[in-house]
CSV table of N, CA, C and O in Angstrom, one decimal:
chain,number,residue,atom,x,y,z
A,1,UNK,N,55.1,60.4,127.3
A,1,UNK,CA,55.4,59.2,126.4
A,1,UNK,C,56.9,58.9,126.4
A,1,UNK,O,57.8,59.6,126.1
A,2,UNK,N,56.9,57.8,126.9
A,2,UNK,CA,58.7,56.8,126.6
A,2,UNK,C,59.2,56.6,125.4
A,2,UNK,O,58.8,55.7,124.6
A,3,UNK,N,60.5,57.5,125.3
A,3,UNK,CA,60.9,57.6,123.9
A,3,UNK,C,62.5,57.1,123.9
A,3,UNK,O,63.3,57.8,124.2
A,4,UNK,N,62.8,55.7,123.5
A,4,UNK,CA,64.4,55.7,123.2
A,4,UNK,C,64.8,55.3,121.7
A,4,UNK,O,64.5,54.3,121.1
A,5,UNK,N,65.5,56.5,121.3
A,5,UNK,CA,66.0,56.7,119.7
A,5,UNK,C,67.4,56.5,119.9
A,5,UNK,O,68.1,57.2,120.7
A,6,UNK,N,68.1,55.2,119.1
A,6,UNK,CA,69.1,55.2,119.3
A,6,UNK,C,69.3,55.9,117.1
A,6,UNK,O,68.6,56.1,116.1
A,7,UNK,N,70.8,56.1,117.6
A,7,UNK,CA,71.5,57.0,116.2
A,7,UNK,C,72.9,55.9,116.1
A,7,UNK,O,73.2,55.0,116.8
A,8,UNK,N,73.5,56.3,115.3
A,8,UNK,CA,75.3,56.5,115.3
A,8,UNK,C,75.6,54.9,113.9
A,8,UNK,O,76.6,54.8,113.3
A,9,UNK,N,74.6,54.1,113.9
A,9,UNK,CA,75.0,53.3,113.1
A,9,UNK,C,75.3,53.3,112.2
A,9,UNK,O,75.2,54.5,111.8
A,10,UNK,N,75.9,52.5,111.0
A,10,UNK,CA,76.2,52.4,109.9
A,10,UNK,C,77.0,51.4,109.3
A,10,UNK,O,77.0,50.4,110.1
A,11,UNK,N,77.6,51.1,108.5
A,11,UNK,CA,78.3,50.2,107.6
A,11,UNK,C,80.1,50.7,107.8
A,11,UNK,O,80.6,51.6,107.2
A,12,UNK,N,80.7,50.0,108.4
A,12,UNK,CA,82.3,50.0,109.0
A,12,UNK,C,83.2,49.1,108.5
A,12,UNK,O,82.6,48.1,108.3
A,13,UNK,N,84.4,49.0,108.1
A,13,UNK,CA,85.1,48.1,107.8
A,13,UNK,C,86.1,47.1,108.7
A,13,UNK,O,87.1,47.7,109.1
A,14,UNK,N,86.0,46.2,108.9
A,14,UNK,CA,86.4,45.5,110.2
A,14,UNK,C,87.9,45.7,111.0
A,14,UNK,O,89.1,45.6,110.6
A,15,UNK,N,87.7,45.9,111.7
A,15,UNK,CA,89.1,47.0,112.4
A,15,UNK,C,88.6,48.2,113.1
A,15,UNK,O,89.1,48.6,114.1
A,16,UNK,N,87.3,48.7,112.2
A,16,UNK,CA,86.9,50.4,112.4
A,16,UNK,C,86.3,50.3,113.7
A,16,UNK,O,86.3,49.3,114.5
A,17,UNK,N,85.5,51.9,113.9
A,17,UNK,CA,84.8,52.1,114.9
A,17,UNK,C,83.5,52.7,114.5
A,17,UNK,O,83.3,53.4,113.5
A,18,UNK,N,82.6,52.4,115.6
A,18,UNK,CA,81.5,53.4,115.7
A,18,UNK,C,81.0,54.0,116.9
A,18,UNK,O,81.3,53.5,117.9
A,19,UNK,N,80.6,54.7,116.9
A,19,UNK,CA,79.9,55.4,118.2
A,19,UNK,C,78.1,55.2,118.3
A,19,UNK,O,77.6,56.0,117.6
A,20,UNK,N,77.4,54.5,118.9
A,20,UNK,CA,76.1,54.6,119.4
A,20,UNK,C,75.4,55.8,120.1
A,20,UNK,O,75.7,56.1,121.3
A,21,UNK,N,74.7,56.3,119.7
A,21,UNK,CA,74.0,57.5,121.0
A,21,UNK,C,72.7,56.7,121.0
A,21,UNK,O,72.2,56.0,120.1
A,22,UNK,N,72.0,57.1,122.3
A,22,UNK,CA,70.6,56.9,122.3
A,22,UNK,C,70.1,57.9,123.3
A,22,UNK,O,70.6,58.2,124.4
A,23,UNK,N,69.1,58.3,122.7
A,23,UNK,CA,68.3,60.2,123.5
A,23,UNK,C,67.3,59.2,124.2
A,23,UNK,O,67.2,58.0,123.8
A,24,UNK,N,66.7,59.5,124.9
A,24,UNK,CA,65.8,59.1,126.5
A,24,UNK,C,64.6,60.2,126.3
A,24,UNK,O,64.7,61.2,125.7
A,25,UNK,N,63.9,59.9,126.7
A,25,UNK,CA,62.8,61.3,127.1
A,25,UNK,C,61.8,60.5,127.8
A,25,UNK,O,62.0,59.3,127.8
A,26,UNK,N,60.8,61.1,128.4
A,26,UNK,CA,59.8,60.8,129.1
A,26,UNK,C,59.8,60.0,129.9
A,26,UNK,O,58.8,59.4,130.3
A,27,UNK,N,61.5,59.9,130.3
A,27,UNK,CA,61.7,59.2,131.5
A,27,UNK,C,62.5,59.8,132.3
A,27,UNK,O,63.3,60.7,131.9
A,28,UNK,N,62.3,59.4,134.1
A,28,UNK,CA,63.7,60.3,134.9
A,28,UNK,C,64.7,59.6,134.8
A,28,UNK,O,64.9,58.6,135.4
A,29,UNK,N,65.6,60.1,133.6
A,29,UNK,CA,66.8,59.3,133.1
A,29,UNK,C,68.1,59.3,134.2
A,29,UNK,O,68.8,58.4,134.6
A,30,UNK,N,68.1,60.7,134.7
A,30,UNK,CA,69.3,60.8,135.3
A,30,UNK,C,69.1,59.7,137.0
A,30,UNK,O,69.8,59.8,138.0
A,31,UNK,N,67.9,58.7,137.0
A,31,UNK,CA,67.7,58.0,137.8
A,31,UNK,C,67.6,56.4,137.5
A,31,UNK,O,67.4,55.4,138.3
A,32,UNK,N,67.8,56.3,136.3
A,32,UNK,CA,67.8,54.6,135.7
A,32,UNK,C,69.1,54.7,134.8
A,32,UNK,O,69.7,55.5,134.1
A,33,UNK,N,69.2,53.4,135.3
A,33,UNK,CA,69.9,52.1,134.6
A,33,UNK,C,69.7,52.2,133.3
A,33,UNK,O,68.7,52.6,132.9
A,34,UNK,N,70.8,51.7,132.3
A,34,UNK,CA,70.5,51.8,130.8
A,34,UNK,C,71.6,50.4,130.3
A,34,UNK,O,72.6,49.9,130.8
A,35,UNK,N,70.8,50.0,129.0
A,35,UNK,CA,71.3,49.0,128.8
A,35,UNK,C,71.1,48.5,127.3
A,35,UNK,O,70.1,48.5,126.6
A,36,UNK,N,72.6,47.9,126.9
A,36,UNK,CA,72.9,47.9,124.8
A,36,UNK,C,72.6,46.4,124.8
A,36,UNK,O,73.2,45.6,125.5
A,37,UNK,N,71.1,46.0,123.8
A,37,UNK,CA,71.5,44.7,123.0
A,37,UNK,C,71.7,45.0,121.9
A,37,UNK,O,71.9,46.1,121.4
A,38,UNK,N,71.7,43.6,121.3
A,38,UNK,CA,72.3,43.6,120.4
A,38,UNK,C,71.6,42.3,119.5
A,38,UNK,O,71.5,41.2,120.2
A,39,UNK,N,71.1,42.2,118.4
A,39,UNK,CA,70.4,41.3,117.4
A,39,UNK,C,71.0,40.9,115.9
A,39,UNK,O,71.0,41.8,115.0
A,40,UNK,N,71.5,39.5,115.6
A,40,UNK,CA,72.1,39.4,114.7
A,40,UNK,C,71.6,38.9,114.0
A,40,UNK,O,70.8,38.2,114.7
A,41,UNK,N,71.2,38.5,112.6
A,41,UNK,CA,70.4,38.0,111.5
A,41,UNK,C,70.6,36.5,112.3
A,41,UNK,O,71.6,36.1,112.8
A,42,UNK,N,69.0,35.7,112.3
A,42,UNK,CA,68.9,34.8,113.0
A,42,UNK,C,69.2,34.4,114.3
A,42,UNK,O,69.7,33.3,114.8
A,43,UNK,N,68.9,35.2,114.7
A,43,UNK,CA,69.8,34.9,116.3
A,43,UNK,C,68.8,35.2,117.2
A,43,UNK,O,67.7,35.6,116.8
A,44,UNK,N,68.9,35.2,118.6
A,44,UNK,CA,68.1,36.0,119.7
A,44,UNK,C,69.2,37.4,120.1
A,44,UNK,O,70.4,37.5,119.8
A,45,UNK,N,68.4,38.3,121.0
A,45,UNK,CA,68.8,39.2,121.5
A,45,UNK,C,69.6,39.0,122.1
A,45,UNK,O,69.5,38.1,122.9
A,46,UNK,N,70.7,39.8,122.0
A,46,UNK,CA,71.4,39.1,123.4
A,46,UNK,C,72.5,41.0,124.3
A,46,UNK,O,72.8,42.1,123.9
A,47,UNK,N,72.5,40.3,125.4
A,47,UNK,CA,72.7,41.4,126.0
A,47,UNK,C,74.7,41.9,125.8
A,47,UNK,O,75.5,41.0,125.7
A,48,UNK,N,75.0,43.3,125.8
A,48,UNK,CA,76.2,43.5,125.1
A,48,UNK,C,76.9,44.9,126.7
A,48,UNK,O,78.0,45.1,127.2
A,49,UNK,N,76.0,45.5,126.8
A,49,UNK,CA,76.4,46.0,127.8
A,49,UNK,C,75.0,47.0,129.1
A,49,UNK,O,73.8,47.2,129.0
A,50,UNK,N,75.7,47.4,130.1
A,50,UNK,CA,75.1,48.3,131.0
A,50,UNK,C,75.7,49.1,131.7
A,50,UNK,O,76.9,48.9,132.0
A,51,UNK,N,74.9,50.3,132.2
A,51,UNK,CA,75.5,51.4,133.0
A,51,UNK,C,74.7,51.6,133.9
A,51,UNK,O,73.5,51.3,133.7
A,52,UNK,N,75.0,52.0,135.3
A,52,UNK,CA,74.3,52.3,136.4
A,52,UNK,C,73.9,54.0,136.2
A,52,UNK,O,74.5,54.8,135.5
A,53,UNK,N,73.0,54.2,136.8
A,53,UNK,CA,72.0,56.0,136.9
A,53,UNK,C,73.5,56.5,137.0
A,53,UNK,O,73.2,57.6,137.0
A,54,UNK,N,74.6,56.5,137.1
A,54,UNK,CA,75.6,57.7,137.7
A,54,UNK,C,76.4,57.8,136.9
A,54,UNK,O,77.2,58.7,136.7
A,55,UNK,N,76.0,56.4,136.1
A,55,UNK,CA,77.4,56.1,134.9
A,55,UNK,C,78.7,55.3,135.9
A,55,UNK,O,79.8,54.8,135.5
A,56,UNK,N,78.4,55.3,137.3
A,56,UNK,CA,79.6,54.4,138.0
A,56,UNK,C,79.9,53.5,138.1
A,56,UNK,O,80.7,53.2,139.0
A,57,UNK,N,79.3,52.5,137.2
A,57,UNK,CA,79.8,51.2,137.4
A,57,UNK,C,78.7,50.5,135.9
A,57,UNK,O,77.5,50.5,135.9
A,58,UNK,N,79.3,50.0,135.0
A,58,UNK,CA,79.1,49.6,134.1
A,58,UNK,C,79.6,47.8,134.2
A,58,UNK,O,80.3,47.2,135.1
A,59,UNK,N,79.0,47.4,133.2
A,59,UNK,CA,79.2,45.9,132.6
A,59,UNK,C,79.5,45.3,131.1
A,59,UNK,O,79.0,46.0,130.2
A,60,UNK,N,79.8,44.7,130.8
A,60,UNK,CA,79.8,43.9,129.1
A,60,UNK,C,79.6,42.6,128.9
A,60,UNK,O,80.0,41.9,129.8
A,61,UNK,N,79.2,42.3,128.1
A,61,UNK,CA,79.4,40.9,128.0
A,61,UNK,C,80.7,40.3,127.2
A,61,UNK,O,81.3,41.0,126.3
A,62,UNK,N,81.4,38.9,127.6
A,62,UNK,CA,82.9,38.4,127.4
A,62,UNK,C,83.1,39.0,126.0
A,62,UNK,O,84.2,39.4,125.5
A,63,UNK,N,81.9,39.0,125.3
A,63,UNK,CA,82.0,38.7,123.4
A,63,UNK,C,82.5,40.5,123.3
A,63,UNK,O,83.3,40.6,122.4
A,64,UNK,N,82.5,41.3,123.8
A,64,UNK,CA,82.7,42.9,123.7
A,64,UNK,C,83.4,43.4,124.5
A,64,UNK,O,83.7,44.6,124.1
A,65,UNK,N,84.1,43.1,125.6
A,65,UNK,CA,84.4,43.4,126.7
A,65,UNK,C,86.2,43.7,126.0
A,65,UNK,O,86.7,43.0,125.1
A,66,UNK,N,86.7,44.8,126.7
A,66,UNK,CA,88.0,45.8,126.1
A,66,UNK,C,87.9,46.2,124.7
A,66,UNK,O,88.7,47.0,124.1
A,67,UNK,N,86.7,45.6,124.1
A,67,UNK,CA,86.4,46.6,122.9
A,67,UNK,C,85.3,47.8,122.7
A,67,UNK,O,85.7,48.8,122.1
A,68,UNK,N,83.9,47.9,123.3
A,68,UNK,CA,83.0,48.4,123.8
A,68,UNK,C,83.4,49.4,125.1
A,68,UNK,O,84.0,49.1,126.1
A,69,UNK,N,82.9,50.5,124.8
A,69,UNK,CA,82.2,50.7,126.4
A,69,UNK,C,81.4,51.6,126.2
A,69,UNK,O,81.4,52.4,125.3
A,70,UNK,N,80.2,51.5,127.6
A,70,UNK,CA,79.1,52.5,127.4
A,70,UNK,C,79.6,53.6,128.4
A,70,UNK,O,80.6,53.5,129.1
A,71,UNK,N,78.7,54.9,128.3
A,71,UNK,CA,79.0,55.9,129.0
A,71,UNK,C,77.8,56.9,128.5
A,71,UNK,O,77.2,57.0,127.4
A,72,UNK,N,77.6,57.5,129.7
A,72,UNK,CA,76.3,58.5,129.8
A,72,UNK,C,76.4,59.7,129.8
A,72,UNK,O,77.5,60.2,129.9
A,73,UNK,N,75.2,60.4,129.8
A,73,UNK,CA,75.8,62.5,129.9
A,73,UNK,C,74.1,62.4,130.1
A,73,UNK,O,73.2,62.3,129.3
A,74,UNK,N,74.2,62.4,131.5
A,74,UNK,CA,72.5,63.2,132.3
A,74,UNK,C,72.0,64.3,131.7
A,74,UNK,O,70.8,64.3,131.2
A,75,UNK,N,72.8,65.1,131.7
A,75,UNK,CA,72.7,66.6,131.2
A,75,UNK,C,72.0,66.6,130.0
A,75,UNK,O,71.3,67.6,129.9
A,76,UNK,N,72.0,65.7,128.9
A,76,UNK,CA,71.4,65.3,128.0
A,76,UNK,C,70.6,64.3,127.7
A,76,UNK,O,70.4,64.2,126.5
A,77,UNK,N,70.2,63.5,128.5
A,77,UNK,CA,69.6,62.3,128.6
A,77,UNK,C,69.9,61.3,127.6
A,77,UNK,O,69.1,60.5,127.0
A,78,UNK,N,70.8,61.4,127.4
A,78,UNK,CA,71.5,60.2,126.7
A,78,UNK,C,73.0,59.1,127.3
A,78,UNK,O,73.7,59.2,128.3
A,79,UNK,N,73.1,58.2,126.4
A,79,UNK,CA,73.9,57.0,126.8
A,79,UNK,C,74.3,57.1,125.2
A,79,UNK,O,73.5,57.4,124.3
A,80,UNK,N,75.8,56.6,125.3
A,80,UNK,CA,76.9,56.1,124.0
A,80,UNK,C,76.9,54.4,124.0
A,80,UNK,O,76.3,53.8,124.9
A,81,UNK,N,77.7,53.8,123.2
A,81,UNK,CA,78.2,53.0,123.2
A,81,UNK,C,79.3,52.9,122.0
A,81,UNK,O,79.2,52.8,120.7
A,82,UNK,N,80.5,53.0,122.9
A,82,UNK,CA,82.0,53.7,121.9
A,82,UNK,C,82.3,52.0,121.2
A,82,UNK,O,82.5,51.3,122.2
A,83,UNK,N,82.5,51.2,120.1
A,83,UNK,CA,82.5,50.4,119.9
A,83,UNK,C,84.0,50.2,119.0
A,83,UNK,O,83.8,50.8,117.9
A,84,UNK,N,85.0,49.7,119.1
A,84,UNK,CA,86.2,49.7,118.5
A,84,UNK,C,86.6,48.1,117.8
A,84,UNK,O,86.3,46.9,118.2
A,85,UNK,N,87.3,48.5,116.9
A,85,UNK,CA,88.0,46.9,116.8
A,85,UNK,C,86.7,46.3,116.5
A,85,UNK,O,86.3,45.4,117.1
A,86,UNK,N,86.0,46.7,115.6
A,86,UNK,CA,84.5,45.9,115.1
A,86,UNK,C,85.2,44.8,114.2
A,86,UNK,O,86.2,44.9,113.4
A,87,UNK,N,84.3,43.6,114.4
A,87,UNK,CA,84.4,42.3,113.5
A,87,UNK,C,83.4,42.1,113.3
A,87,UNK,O,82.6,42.4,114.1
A,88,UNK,N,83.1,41.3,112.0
A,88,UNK,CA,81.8,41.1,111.1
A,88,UNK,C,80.8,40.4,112.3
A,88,UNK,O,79.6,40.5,112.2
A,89,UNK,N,81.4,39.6,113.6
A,89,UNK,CA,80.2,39.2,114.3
A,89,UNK,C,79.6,40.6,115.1
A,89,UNK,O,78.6,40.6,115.9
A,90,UNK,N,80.2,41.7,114.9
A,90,UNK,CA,79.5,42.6,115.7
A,90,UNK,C,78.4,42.9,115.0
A,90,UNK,O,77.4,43.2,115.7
A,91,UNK,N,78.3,42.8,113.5
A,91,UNK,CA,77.0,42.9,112.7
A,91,UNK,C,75.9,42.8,113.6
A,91,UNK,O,76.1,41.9,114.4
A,92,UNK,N,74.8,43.5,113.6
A,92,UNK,CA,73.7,43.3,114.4
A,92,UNK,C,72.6,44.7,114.6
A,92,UNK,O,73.1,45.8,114.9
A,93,UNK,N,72.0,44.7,114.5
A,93,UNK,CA,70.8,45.8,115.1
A,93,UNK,C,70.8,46.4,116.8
A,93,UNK,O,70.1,45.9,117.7
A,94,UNK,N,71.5,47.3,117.1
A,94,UNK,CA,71.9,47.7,118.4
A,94,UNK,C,70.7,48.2,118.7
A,94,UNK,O,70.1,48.9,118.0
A,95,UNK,N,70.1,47.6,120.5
A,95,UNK,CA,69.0,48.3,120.5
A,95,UNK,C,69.5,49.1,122.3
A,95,UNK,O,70.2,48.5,123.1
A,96,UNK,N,69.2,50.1,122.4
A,96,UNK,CA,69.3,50.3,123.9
A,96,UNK,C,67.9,50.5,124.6
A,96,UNK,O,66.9,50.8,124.0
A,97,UNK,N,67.8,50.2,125.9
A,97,UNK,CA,66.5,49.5,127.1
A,97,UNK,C,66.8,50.0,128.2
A,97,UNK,O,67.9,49.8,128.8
A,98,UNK,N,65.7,50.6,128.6
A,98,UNK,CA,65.4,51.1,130.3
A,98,UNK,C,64.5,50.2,130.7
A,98,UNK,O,64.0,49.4,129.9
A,99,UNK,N,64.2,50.2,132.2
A,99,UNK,CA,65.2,50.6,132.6
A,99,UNK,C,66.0,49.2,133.7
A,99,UNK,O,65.8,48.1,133.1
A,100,UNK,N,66.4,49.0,134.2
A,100,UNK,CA,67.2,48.1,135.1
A,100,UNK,C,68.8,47.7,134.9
A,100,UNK,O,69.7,48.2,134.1
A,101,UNK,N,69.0,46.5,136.0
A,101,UNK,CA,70.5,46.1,135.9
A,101,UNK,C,70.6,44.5,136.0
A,101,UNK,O,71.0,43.9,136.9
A,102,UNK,N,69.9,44.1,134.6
A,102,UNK,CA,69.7,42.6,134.2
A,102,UNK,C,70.5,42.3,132.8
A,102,UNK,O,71.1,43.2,132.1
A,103,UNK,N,70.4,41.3,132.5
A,103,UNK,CA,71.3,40.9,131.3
A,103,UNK,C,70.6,40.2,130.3
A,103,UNK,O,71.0,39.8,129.2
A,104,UNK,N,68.8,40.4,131.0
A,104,UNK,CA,68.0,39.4,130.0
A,104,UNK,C,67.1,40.4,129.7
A,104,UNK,O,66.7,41.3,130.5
A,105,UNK,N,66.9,40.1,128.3
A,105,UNK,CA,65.6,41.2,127.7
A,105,UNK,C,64.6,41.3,128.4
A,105,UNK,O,64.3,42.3,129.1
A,106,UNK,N,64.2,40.2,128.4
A,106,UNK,CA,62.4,40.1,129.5
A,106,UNK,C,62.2,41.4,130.5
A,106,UNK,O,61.1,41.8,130.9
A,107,UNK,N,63.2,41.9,130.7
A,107,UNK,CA,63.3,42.6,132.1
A,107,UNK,C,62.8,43.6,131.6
A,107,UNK,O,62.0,44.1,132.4
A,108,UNK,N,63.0,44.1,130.7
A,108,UNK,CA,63.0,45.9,130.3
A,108,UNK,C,62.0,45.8,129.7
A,108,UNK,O,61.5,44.9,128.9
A,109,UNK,N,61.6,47.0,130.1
A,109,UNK,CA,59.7,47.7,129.4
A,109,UNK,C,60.1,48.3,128.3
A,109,UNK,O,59.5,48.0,127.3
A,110,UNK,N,60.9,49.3,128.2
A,110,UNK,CA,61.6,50.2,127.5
A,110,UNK,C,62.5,50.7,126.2
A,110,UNK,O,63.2,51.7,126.0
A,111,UNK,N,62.3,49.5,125.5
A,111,UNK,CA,63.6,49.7,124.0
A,111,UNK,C,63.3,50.9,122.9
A,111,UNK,O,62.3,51.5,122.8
A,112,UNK,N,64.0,51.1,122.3
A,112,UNK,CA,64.5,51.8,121.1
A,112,UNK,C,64.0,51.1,120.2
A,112,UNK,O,63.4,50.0,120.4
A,113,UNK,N,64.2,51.8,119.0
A,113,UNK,CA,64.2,51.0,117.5
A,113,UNK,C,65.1,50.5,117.2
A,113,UNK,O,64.7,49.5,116.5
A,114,UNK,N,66.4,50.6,117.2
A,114,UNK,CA,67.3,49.6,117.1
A,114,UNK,C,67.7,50.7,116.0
A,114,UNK,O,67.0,51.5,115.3
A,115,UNK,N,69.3,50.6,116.0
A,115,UNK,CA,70.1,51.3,114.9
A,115,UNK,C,71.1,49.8,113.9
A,115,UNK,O,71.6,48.9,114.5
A,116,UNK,N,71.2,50.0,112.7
A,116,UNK,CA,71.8,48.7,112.1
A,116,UNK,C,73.0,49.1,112.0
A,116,UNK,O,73.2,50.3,111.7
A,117,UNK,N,74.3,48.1,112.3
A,117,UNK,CA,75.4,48.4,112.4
A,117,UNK,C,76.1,46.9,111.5
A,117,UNK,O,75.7,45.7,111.6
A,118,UNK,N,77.1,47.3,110.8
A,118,UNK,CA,77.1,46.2,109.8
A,118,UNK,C,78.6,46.4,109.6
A,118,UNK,O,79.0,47.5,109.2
A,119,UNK,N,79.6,45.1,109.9
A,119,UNK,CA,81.0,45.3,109.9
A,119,UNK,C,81.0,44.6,108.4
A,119,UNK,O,80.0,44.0,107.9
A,120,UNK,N,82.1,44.8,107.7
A,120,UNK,CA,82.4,44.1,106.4
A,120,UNK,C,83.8,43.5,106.9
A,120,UNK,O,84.5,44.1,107.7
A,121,UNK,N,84.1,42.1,106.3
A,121,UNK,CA,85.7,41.9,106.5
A,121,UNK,C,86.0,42.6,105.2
A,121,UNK,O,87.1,42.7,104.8
């Protein structure tokens, strides 16, 4: 059974940081692609970042990009997402998805429950 539990969320004050984890199971993790949306009250999903199976080569989207980054640990079957310099638009329900290296939800079979992450100014 395909299990992705993402953790690390919470309520931050704008400036702050958070850390995302998400645990994998019942997949060959240290062989897929992983990948962070992100869902804001009223909005669609939208894609925030990705990592390749090695962790060697990652992506972001403009809206996160030198503030975010993801990063993985095989050994654990998990993926982070180190998030800094949060602003109230980062508010949103973080979800992480296996497996591939696309930018549109459609693609992925695989999500989490989503962890809520909520910036305050």
């Amino acid at each position: 059974q395909v299990q992705l539990v993402e953790s690390g969320g919470g309520l931050v004050q704008a400036g702050g940081s958070l850390r995302l984890s998400c645990a994998a199971s019942g997949l060959p993790f240290n062989k897929l692609h992983m990948c962070w949306f992100r869902q804001a009250p009223r909005k669609e999903r939208e894609f925030v970042a990705m990592i390749t199976w090695s962790g060697g080569s990652t992506m972001y989207a403009d809206a996160v990009k030198g503030r975010f980054t993801t990063s993985r640990d095989n050994a654990k079957n998990a993926v982070y997402l180190q998030m800094n310099s949060l602003n109230p638009e980062d508010t949103a329900v973080y979800y992480c998805a296996a497996e591939g290296w696309y930018t549109v939800e459609s693609k992925y079979n695989y999500w989490g429950q989503g962890t809520q992450v909520s910036v305050s100014s």
